[in-house]
PDB file of C-alpha atoms in Angstrom:
ATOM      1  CA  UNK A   1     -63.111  -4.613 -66.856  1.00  0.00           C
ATOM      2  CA  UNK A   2     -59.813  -2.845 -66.981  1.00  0.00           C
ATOM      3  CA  UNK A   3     -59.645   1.071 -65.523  1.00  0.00           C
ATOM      4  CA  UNK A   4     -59.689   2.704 -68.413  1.00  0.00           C
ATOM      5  CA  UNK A   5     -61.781   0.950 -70.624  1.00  0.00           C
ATOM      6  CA  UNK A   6     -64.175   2.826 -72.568  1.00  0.00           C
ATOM      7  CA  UNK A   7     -67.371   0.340 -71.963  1.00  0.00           C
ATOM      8  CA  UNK A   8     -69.345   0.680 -68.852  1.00  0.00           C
ATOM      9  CA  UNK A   9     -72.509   0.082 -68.179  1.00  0.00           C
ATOM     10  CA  UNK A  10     -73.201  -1.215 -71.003  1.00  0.00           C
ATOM     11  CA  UNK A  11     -72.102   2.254 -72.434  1.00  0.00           C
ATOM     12  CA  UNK A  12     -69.287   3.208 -74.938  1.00  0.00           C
ATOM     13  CA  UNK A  13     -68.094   6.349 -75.187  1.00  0.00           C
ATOM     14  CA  UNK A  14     -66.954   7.522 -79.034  1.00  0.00           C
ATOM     15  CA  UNK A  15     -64.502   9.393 -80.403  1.00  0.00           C
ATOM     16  CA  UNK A  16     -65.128  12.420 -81.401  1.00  0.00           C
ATOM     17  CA  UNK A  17     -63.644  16.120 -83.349  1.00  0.00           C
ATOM     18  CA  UNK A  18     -65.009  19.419 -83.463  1.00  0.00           C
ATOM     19  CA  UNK A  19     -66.468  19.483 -80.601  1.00  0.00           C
ATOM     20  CA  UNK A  20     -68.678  16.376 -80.756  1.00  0.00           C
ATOM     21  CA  UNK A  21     -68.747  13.961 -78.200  1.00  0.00           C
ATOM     22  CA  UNK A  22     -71.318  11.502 -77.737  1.00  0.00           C
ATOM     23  CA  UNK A  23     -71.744   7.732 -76.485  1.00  0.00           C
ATOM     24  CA  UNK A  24     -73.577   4.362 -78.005  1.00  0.00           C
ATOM     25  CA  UNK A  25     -75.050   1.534 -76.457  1.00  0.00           C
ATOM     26  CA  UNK A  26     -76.422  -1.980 -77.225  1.00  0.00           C
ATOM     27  CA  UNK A  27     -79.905  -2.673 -76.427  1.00  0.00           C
ATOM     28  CA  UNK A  28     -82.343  -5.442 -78.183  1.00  0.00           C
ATOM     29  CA  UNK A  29     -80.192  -5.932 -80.807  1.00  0.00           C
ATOM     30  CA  UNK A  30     -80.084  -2.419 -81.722  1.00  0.00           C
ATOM     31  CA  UNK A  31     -77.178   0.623 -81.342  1.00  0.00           C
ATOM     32  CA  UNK A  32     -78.311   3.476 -79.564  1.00  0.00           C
ATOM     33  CA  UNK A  33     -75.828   6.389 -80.451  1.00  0.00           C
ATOM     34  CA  UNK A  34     -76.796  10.179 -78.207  1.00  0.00           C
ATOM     35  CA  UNK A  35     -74.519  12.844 -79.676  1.00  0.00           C
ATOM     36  CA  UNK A  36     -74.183  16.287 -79.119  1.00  0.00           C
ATOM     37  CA  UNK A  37     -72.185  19.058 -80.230  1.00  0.00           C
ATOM     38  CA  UNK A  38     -73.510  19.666 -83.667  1.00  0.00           C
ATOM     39  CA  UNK A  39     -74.959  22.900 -85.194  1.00  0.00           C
ATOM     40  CA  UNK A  40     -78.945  23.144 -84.618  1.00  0.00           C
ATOM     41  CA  UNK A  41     -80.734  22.114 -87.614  1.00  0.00           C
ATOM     42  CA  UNK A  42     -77.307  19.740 -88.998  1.00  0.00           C
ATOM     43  CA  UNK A  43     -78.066  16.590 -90.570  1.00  0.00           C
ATOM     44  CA  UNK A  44     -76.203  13.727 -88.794  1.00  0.00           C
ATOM     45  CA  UNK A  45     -75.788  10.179 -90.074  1.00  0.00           C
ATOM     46  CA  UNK A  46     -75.031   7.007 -88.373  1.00  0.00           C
ATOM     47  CA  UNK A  47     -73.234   4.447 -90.681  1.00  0.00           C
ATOM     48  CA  UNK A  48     -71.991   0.772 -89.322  1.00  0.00           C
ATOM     49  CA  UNK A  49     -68.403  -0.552 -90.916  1.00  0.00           C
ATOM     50  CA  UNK A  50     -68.623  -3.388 -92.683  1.00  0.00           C
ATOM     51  CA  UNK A  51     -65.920  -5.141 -94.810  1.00  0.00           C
ATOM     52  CA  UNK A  52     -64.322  -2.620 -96.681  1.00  0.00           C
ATOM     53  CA  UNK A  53     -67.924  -0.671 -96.780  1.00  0.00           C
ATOM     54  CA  UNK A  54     -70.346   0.912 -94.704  1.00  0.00           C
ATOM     55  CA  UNK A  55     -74.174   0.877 -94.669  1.00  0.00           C
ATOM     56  CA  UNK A  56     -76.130   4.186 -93.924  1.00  0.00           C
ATOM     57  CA  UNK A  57     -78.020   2.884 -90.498  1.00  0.00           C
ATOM     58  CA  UNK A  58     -79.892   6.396 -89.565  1.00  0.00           C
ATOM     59  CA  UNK A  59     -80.492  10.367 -90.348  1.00  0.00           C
ATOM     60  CA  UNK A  60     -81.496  12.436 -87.391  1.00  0.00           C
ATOM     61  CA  UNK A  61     -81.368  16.647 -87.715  1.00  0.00           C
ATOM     62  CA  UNK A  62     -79.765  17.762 -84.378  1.00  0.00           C
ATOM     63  CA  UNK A  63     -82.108  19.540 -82.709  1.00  0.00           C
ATOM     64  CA  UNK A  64     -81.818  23.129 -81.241  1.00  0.00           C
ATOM     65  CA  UNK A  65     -79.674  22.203 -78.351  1.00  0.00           C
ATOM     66  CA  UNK A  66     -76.747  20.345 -81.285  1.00  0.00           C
ATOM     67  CA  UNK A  67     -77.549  16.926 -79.824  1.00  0.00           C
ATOM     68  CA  UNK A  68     -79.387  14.115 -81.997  1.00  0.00           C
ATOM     69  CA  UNK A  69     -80.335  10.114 -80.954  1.00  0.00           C
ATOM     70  CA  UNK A  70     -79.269   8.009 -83.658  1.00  0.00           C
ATOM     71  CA  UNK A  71     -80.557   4.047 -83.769  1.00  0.00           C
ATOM     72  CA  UNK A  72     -79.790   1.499 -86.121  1.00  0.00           C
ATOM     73  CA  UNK A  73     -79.468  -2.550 -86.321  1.00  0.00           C
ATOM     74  CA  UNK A  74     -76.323  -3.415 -84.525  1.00  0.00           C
ATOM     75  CA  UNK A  75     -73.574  -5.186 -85.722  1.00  0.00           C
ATOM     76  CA  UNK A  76     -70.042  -3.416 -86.917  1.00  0.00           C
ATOM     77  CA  UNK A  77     -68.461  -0.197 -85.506  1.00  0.00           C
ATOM     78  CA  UNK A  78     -70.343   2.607 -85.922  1.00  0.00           C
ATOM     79  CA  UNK A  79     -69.822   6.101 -86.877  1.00  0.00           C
ATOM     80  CA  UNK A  80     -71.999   9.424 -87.742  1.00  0.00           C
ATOM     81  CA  UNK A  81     -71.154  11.813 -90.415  1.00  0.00           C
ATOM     82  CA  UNK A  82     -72.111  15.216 -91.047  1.00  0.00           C
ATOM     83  CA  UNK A  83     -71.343  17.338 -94.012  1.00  0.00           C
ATOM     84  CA  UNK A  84     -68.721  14.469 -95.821  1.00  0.00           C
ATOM     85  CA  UNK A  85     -66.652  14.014 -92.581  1.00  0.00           C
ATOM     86  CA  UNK A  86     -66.664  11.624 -89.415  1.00  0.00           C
ATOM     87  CA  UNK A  87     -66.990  13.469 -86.206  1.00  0.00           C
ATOM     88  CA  UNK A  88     -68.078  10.281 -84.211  1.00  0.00           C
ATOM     89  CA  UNK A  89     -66.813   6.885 -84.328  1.00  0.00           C
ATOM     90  CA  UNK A  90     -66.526   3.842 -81.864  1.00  0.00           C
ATOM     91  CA  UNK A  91     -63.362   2.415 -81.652  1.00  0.00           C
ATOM     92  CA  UNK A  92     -59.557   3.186 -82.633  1.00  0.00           C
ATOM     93  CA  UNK A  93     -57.763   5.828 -85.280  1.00  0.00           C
ATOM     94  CA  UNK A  94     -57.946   2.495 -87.738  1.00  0.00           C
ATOM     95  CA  UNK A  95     -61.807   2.757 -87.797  1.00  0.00           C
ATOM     96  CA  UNK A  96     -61.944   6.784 -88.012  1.00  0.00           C
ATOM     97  CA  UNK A  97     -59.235   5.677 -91.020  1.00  0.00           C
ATOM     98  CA  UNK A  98     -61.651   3.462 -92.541  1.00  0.00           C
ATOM     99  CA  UNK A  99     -64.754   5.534 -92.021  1.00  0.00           C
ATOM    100  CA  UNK A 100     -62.714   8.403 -94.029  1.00  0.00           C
ATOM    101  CA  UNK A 101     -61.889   6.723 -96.641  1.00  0.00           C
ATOM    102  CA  UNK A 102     -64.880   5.078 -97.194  1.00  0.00           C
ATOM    103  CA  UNK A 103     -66.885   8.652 -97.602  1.00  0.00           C
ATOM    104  CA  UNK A 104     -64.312   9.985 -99.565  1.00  0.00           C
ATOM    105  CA  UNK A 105     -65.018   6.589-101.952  1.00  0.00           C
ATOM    106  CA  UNK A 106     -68.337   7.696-102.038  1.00  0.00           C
ATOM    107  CA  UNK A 107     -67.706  11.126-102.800  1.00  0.00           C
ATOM    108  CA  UNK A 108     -65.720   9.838-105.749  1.00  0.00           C
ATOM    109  CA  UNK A 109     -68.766   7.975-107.014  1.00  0.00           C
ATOM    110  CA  UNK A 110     -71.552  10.453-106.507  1.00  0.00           C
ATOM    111  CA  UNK A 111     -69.295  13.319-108.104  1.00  0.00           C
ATOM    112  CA  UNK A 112     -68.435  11.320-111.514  1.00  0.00           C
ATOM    113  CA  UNK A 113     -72.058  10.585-111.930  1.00  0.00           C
ATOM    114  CA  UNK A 114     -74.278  13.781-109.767  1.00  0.00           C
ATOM    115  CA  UNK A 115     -72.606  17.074-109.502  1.00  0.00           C
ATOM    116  CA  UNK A 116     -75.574  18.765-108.260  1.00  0.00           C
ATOM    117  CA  UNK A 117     -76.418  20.062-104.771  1.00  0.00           C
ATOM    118  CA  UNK A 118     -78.836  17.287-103.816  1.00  0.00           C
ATOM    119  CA  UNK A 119     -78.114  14.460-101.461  1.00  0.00           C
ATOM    120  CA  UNK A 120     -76.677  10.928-102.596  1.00  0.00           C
ATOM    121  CA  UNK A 121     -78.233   7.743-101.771  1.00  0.00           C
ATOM    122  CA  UNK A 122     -76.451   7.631 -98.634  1.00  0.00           C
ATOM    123  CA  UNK A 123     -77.482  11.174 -97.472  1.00  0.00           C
ATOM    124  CA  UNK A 124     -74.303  12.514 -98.019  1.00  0.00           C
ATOM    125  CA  UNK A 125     -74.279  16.365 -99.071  1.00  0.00           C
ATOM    126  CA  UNK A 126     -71.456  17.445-101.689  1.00  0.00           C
ATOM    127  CA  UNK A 127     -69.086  19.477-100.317  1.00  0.00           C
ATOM    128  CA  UNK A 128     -69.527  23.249-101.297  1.00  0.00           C
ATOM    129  CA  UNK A 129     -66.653  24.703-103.959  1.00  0.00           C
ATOM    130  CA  UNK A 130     -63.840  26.531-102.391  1.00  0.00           C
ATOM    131  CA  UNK A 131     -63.748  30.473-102.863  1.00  0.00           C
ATOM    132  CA  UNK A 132     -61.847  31.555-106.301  1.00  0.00           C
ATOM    133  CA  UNK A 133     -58.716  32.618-104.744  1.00  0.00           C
ATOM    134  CA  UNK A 134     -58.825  35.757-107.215  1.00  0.00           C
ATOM    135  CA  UNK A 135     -62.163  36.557-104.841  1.00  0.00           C
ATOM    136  CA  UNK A 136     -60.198  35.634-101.611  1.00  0.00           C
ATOM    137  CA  UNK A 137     -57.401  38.008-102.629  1.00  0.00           C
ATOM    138  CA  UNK A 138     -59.948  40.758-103.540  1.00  0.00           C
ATOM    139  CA  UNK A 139     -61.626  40.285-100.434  1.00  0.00           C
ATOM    140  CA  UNK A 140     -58.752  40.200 -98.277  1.00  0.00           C
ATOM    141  CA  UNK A 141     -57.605  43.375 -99.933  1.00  0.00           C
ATOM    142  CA  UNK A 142     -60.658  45.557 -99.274  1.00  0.00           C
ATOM    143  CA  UNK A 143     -60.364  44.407 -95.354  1.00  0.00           C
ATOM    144  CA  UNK A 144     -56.826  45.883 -95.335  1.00  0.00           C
ATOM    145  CA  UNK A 145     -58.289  49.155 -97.165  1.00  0.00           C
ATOM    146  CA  UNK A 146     -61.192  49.268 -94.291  1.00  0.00           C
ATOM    147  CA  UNK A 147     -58.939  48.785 -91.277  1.00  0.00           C
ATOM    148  CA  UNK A 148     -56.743  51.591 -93.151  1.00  0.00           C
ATOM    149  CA  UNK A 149     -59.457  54.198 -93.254  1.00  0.00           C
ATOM    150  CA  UNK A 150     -60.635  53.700 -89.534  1.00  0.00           C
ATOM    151  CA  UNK A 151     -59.847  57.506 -88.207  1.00  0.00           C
ATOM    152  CA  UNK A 152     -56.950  57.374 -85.652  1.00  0.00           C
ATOM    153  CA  UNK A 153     -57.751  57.335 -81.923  1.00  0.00           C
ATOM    154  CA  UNK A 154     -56.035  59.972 -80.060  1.00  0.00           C
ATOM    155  CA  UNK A 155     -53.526  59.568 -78.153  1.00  0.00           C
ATOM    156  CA  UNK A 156     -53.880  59.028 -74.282  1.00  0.00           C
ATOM    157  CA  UNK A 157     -52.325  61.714 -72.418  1.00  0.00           C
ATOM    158  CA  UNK A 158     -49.930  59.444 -69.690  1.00  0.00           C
ATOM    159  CA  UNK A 159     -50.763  58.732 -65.972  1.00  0.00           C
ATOM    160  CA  UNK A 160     -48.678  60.098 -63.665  1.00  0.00           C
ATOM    161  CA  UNK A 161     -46.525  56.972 -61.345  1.00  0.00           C
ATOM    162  CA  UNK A 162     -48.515  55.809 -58.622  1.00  0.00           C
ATOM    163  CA  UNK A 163     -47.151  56.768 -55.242  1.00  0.00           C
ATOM    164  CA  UNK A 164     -47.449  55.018 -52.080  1.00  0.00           C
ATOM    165  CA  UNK A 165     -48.868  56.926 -49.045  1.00  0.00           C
ATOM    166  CA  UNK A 166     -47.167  56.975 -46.298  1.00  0.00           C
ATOM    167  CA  UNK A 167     -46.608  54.582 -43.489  1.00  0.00           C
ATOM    168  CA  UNK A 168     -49.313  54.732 -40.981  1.00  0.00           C
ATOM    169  CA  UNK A 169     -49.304  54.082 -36.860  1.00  0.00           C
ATOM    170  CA  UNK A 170     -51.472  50.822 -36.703  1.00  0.00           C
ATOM    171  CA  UNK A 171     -50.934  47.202 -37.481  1.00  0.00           C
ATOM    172  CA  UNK A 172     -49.509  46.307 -40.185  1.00  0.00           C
ATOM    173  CA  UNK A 173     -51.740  44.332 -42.764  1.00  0.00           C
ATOM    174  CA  UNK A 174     -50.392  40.882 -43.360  1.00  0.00           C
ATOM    175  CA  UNK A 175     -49.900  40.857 -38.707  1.00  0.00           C
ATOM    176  CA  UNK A 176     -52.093  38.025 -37.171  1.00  0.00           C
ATOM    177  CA  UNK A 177     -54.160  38.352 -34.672  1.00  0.00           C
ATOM    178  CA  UNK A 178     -53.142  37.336 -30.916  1.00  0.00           C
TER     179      UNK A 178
END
């Protein structure tokens, strides 16, 4: 095994964003994936890649500490979603790639036939709308108008200079002892 190389010990770790990080591992047959760095109470999936696909292999809720154990039947590379994006995957940028645009496939799907708030068949969660930007403008306009009507601090009346006192008869500081 090359220095360097991400499996040891049996033990992979994954690629991660936003502050996720996590590791999988092979045992009987079956991926193992710890992961922390999620909100408490966020619903994590663990997919596997397959070709051109990817089938939904576990949903864990991260627990109060962000971290969630995700298991599944091995075979593929493997990646958890949260929310309609990949934070963890094993391997290169070409499986995060592949991962991405497999969800956003699936987002395709599940909008043209459920616009609702419920989950898909692969636990997948639409994403919420975007704000009006009429509403962002409004609200970004009443923040100015409250940082505007703070009252004014007064002003600080200024410190005189420091002055150094003056030199006294005994060692000097920075002198080392004999």
């Amino acid at each position: 095994m090359e220095r360097g190389d991400p499996v040891a010990f049996g033990y992979e770790i994954l690629r991660g964003r936003q502050g996720v990080t996590g590791h999988c591992r092979e045992t009987e047959g079956k991926t193992v994936v710890q992961a922390r760095g999620f909100q408490p109470g966020e619903r994590c999936v663990l997919y596997a890649l397959m070709n051109g696909s990817a089938e939904m292999r576990d949903e864990q809720t991260a627990d109060g500490n962000g971290q969630a154990v995700l298991t599944g039947a091995g075979g593929g590379p493997v990646f958890v979603a949260s929310g309609n994006k990949v934070l963890l995957w094993q391997g290169g940028e070409e499986n995060y790639l592949r991962a991405c645009d497999w969800i956003k496939r699936e987002q395709k799907k599940t909008g043209e036939t459920q616009n609702d708030a419920s989950p898909d068949h692969d636990g997948i969660l639409p994403e919420p709308a975007a704000a009006e930007p009429e509403d962002a403008q409004r609200i970004l306009v009443r923040d100015l108008e409250e940082i505007q009507m703070e009252p004014a601090k007064p002003e600080s009346v200024p410190e005189p200079p420091y002055t150094l006192r003056p030199a006294g008869t005994g060692e000097p500081v920075d002198a080392l002892p004999d």
